[in-house]
Amino acid sequence: MPQVILQPASGAEAREHYRNTIERPVDLNNPACIALLPNSERAALSGLYTDGRAWVWGARDSMGSQWEKINLDDHAIFYQRGAFVSAHRVTYRTENLPLARHLWNSDWPYIYFLTAPIPIDISLEEINAAA
């Protein structure tokens, strides 16, 4: 059964990453992405993202144990400034520090790919009440 991942993205660094790889999808056909993705991953991702645009999120080293629990088809909802703002489904996972450095200029090596954002506006209070 798919899980729901409550993904915070409220800090300054996370908000910037959200803008760069969720609000604006990543161009998988970009030469840097091509160079940083192994052939098998490029093939898998091109099947999932036929137009070459993907939504990508990552986790820091310290979050590796949580990242290990993420499965394909899990749902991720992103939290910013008091509300959950977008919903996605997990489509692919990889550990790739060079790609993380390219995408975010930071060490978030645990990467997962997502479906296009579905805008939502759900308060933290509503989520807590549902839980």
PDB file of C-alpha atoms in Angstrom:
ATOM      1  CA  MET A   1       0.000   0.000   0.000  1.00  0.00           C
ATOM      2  CA  PRO A   2       1.417   3.420  -0.928  1.00  0.00           C
ATOM      3  CA  GLN A   3       2.591   5.675   1.875  1.00  0.00           C
ATOM      4  CA  VAL A   4       2.178   9.423   2.150  1.00  0.00           C
ATOM      5  CA  ILE A   5       5.458  11.302   2.516  1.00  0.00           C
ATOM      6  CA  LEU A   6       5.078  14.632   4.296  1.00  0.00           C
ATOM      7  CA  GLN A   7       7.943  16.552   2.717  1.00  0.00           C
ATOM      8  CA  PRO A   8       8.948  19.844   4.370  1.00  0.00           C
ATOM      9  CA  ALA A   9      10.269  22.504   2.014  1.00  0.00           C
ATOM     10  CA  SER A  10      10.050  25.621   4.163  1.00  0.00           C
ATOM     11  CA  GLY A  11      13.679  26.501   4.902  1.00  0.00           C
ATOM     12  CA  ALA A  12      15.476  28.903   2.585  1.00  0.00           C
ATOM     13  CA  GLU A  13      17.572  26.178   0.942  1.00  0.00           C
ATOM     14  CA  ALA A  14      14.610  23.833   0.505  1.00  0.00           C
ATOM     15  CA  ARG A  15      12.417  26.614  -0.945  1.00  0.00           C
ATOM     16  CA  GLU A  16      15.120  27.351  -3.505  1.00  0.00           C
ATOM     17  CA  HIS A  17      15.392  23.651  -4.382  1.00  0.00           C
ATOM     18  CA  TYR A  18      11.601  23.471  -4.675  1.00  0.00           C
ATOM     19  CA  ARG A  19      11.593  26.394  -7.127  1.00  0.00           C
ATOM     20  CA  ASN A  20      14.438  24.854  -9.151  1.00  0.00           C
ATOM     21  CA  THR A  21      13.250  21.256  -9.479  1.00  0.00           C
ATOM     22  CA  ILE A  22       9.548  21.123  -8.582  1.00  0.00           C
ATOM     23  CA  GLU A  23       8.058  24.402  -9.804  1.00  0.00           C
ATOM     24  CA  ARG A  24      10.334  24.177 -12.859  1.00  0.00           C
ATOM     25  CA  PRO A  25      10.903  20.619 -14.044  1.00  0.00           C
ATOM     26  CA  VAL A  26      14.412  19.410 -14.756  1.00  0.00           C
ATOM     27  CA  ASP A  27      15.428  18.967 -18.394  1.00  0.00           C
ATOM     28  CA  LEU A  28      16.719  15.402 -18.491  1.00  0.00           C
ATOM     29  CA  ASN A  29      18.075  16.050 -21.998  1.00  0.00           C
ATOM     30  CA  ASN A  30      20.400  18.712 -20.638  1.00  0.00           C
ATOM     31  CA  PRO A  31      23.995  17.620 -21.400  1.00  0.00           C
ATOM     32  CA  ALA A  32      24.916  17.772 -17.698  1.00  0.00           C
ATOM     33  CA  CYS A  33      22.049  15.450 -16.735  1.00  0.00           C
ATOM     34  CA  ILE A  34      22.932  13.086 -19.557  1.00  0.00           C
ATOM     35  CA  ALA A  35      26.533  12.951 -18.341  1.00  0.00           C
ATOM     36  CA  LEU A  36      25.556  12.408 -14.692  1.00  0.00           C
ATOM     37  CA  LEU A  37      22.952   9.671 -15.167  1.00  0.00           C
ATOM     38  CA  PRO A  38      24.076   6.120 -15.913  1.00  0.00           C
ATOM     39  CA  ASN A  39      22.694   4.669 -19.162  1.00  0.00           C
ATOM     40  CA  SER A  40      20.240   2.384 -17.350  1.00  0.00           C
ATOM     41  CA  GLU A  41      18.814   5.296 -15.366  1.00  0.00           C
ATOM     42  CA  ARG A  42      18.570   7.528 -18.433  1.00  0.00           C
ATOM     43  CA  ALA A  43      16.652   4.762 -20.204  1.00  0.00           C
ATOM     44  CA  ALA A  44      14.282   4.248 -17.269  1.00  0.00           C
ATOM     45  CA  LEU A  45      13.676   7.977 -16.856  1.00  0.00           C
ATOM     46  CA  SER A  46      13.125   8.557 -20.583  1.00  0.00           C
ATOM     47  CA  GLY A  47      10.375   5.944 -20.428  1.00  0.00           C
ATOM     48  CA  LEU A  48       8.763   7.711 -17.476  1.00  0.00           C
ATOM     49  CA  TYR A  49       9.255  11.270 -18.744  1.00  0.00           C
ATOM     50  CA  THR A  50       8.766  11.049 -22.495  1.00  0.00           C
ATOM     51  CA  ASP A  51       9.042  14.823 -22.962  1.00  0.00           C
ATOM     52  CA  GLY A  52      12.350  14.876 -21.036  1.00  0.00           C
ATOM     53  CA  ARG A  53      10.979  16.993 -18.170  1.00  0.00           C
ATOM     54  CA  ALA A  54      11.044  15.567 -14.638  1.00  0.00           C
ATOM     55  CA  TRP A  55      10.256  16.794 -11.152  1.00  0.00           C
ATOM     56  CA  VAL A  56      13.008  15.913  -8.715  1.00  0.00           C
ATOM     57  CA  TRP A  57      13.566  16.040  -4.966  1.00  0.00           C
ATOM     58  CA  GLY A  58      16.435  14.996  -2.765  1.00  0.00           C
ATOM     59  CA  ALA A  59      17.327  14.235   0.810  1.00  0.00           C
ATOM     60  CA  ARG A  60      20.455  14.949   2.819  1.00  0.00           C
ATOM     61  CA  ASP A  61      22.812  12.224   4.020  1.00  0.00           C
ATOM     62  CA  SER A  62      21.234  12.406   7.453  1.00  0.00           C
ATOM     63  CA  MET A  63      17.877  11.449   5.933  1.00  0.00           C
ATOM     64  CA  GLY A  64      19.141   8.282   4.230  1.00  0.00           C
ATOM     65  CA  SER A  65      17.198   5.937   6.499  1.00  0.00           C
ATOM     66  CA  GLN A  66      13.931   7.757   5.698  1.00  0.00           C
ATOM     67  CA  TRP A  67      14.764   7.788   1.978  1.00  0.00           C
ATOM     68  CA  GLU A  68      15.267   4.010   2.102  1.00  0.00           C
ATOM     69  CA  LYS A  69      11.601   3.669   3.119  1.00  0.00           C
ATOM     70  CA  ILE A  70      10.312   5.539   0.059  1.00  0.00           C
ATOM     71  CA  ASN A  71       8.773   3.244  -2.545  1.00  0.00           C
ATOM     72  CA  LEU A  72       7.615   3.735  -6.095  1.00  0.00           C
ATOM     73  CA  ASP A  73       3.999   4.932  -6.201  1.00  0.00           C
ATOM     74  CA  ASP A  74       4.218   6.507  -2.738  1.00  0.00           C
ATOM     75  CA  HIS A  75       2.615   9.932  -2.527  1.00  0.00           C
ATOM     76  CA  ALA A  76       4.623  13.007  -1.565  1.00  0.00           C
ATOM     77  CA  ILE A  77       3.035  16.229  -0.386  1.00  0.00           C
ATOM     78  CA  PHE A  78       5.194  19.308   0.065  1.00  0.00           C
ATOM     79  CA  TYR A  79       4.857  21.676   2.999  1.00  0.00           C
ATOM     80  CA  GLN A  80       5.751  25.372   2.812  1.00  0.00           C
ATOM     81  CA  ARG A  81       4.868  28.198   5.177  1.00  0.00           C
ATOM     82  CA  GLY A  82       1.973  26.651   7.038  1.00  0.00           C
ATOM     83  CA  ALA A  83       0.324  24.587   4.298  1.00  0.00           C
ATOM     84  CA  PHE A  84       0.850  21.628   2.024  1.00  0.00           C
ATOM     85  CA  VAL A  85       1.164  23.108  -1.464  1.00  0.00           C
ATOM     86  CA  SER A  86       1.641  20.267  -3.959  1.00  0.00           C
ATOM     87  CA  ALA A  87       0.995  16.557  -4.306  1.00  0.00           C
ATOM     88  CA  HIS A  88       2.993  14.049  -6.359  1.00  0.00           C
ATOM     89  CA  ARG A  89       3.588  10.344  -6.870  1.00  0.00           C
ATOM     90  CA  VAL A  90       7.091   8.852  -6.615  1.00  0.00           C
ATOM     91  CA  THR A  91       8.195   7.389  -9.947  1.00  0.00           C
ATOM     92  CA  TYR A  92      11.902   6.602  -9.494  1.00  0.00           C
ATOM     93  CA  ARG A  93      14.689   6.665  -6.869  1.00  0.00           C
ATOM     94  CA  THR A  94      18.447   6.879  -7.114  1.00  0.00           C
ATOM     95  CA  GLU A  95      21.478   7.793  -5.048  1.00  0.00           C
ATOM     96  CA  ASN A  96      23.561  10.193  -7.116  1.00  0.00           C
ATOM     97  CA  LEU A  97      25.652  12.866  -5.392  1.00  0.00           C
ATOM     98  CA  PRO A  98      27.048  14.365  -8.644  1.00  0.00           C
ATOM     99  CA  LEU A  99      23.501  14.862  -9.953  1.00  0.00           C
ATOM    100  CA  ALA A 100      22.461  16.426  -6.633  1.00  0.00           C
ATOM    101  CA  ARG A 101      25.370  18.848  -6.824  1.00  0.00           C
ATOM    102  CA  HIS A 102      24.348  19.759 -10.377  1.00  0.00           C
ATOM    103  CA  LEU A 103      20.658  20.228  -9.527  1.00  0.00           C
ATOM    104  CA  TRP A 104      20.940  21.986  -6.176  1.00  0.00           C
ATOM    105  CA  ASN A 105      24.627  22.753  -5.631  1.00  0.00           C
ATOM    106  CA  SER A 106      24.349  20.819  -2.389  1.00  0.00           C
ATOM    107  CA  ASP A 107      24.898  17.399  -0.928  1.00  0.00           C
ATOM    108  CA  TRP A 108      21.413  15.880  -1.146  1.00  0.00           C
ATOM    109  CA  PRO A 109      22.456  12.523  -2.665  1.00  0.00           C
ATOM    110  CA  TYR A 110      19.220  10.619  -2.052  1.00  0.00           C
ATOM    111  CA  ILE A 111      17.094  11.579  -5.032  1.00  0.00           C
ATOM    112  CA  TYR A 112      13.576  10.720  -5.985  1.00  0.00           C
ATOM    113  CA  PHE A 113      11.652  11.603  -9.116  1.00  0.00           C
ATOM    114  CA  LEU A 114       8.019  12.645  -9.010  1.00  0.00           C
ATOM    115  CA  THR A 115       4.982  13.200 -11.179  1.00  0.00           C
ATOM    116  CA  ALA A 116       4.016  16.755 -12.097  1.00  0.00           C
ATOM    117  CA  PRO A 117       2.813  18.801  -9.141  1.00  0.00           C
ATOM    118  CA  ILE A 118      -0.873  18.902  -8.386  1.00  0.00           C
ATOM    119  CA  PRO A 119      -1.465  22.203  -6.571  1.00  0.00           C
ATOM    120  CA  ILE A 120      -3.136  21.779  -3.191  1.00  0.00           C
ATOM    121  CA  ASP A 121      -3.784  24.021  -0.213  1.00  0.00           C
ATOM    122  CA  ILE A 122      -4.144  21.926   2.930  1.00  0.00           C
ATOM    123  CA  SER A 123      -3.250  23.362   6.304  1.00  0.00           C
ATOM    124  CA  LEU A 124      -1.094  21.531   8.786  1.00  0.00           C
ATOM    125  CA  GLU A 125      -4.086  21.529  11.140  1.00  0.00           C
ATOM    126  CA  GLU A 126      -6.184  19.650   8.553  1.00  0.00           C
ATOM    127  CA  ILE A 127      -3.457  17.024   8.120  1.00  0.00           C
ATOM    128  CA  ASN A 128      -3.103  16.638  11.891  1.00  0.00           C
ATOM    129  CA  ALA A 129      -6.877  16.264  12.281  1.00  0.00           C
ATOM    130  CA  ALA A 130      -6.942  13.582   9.554  1.00  0.00           C
ATOM    131  CA  ALA A 131      -4.069  11.689  11.149  1.00  0.00           C
TER     132      ALA A 131
END
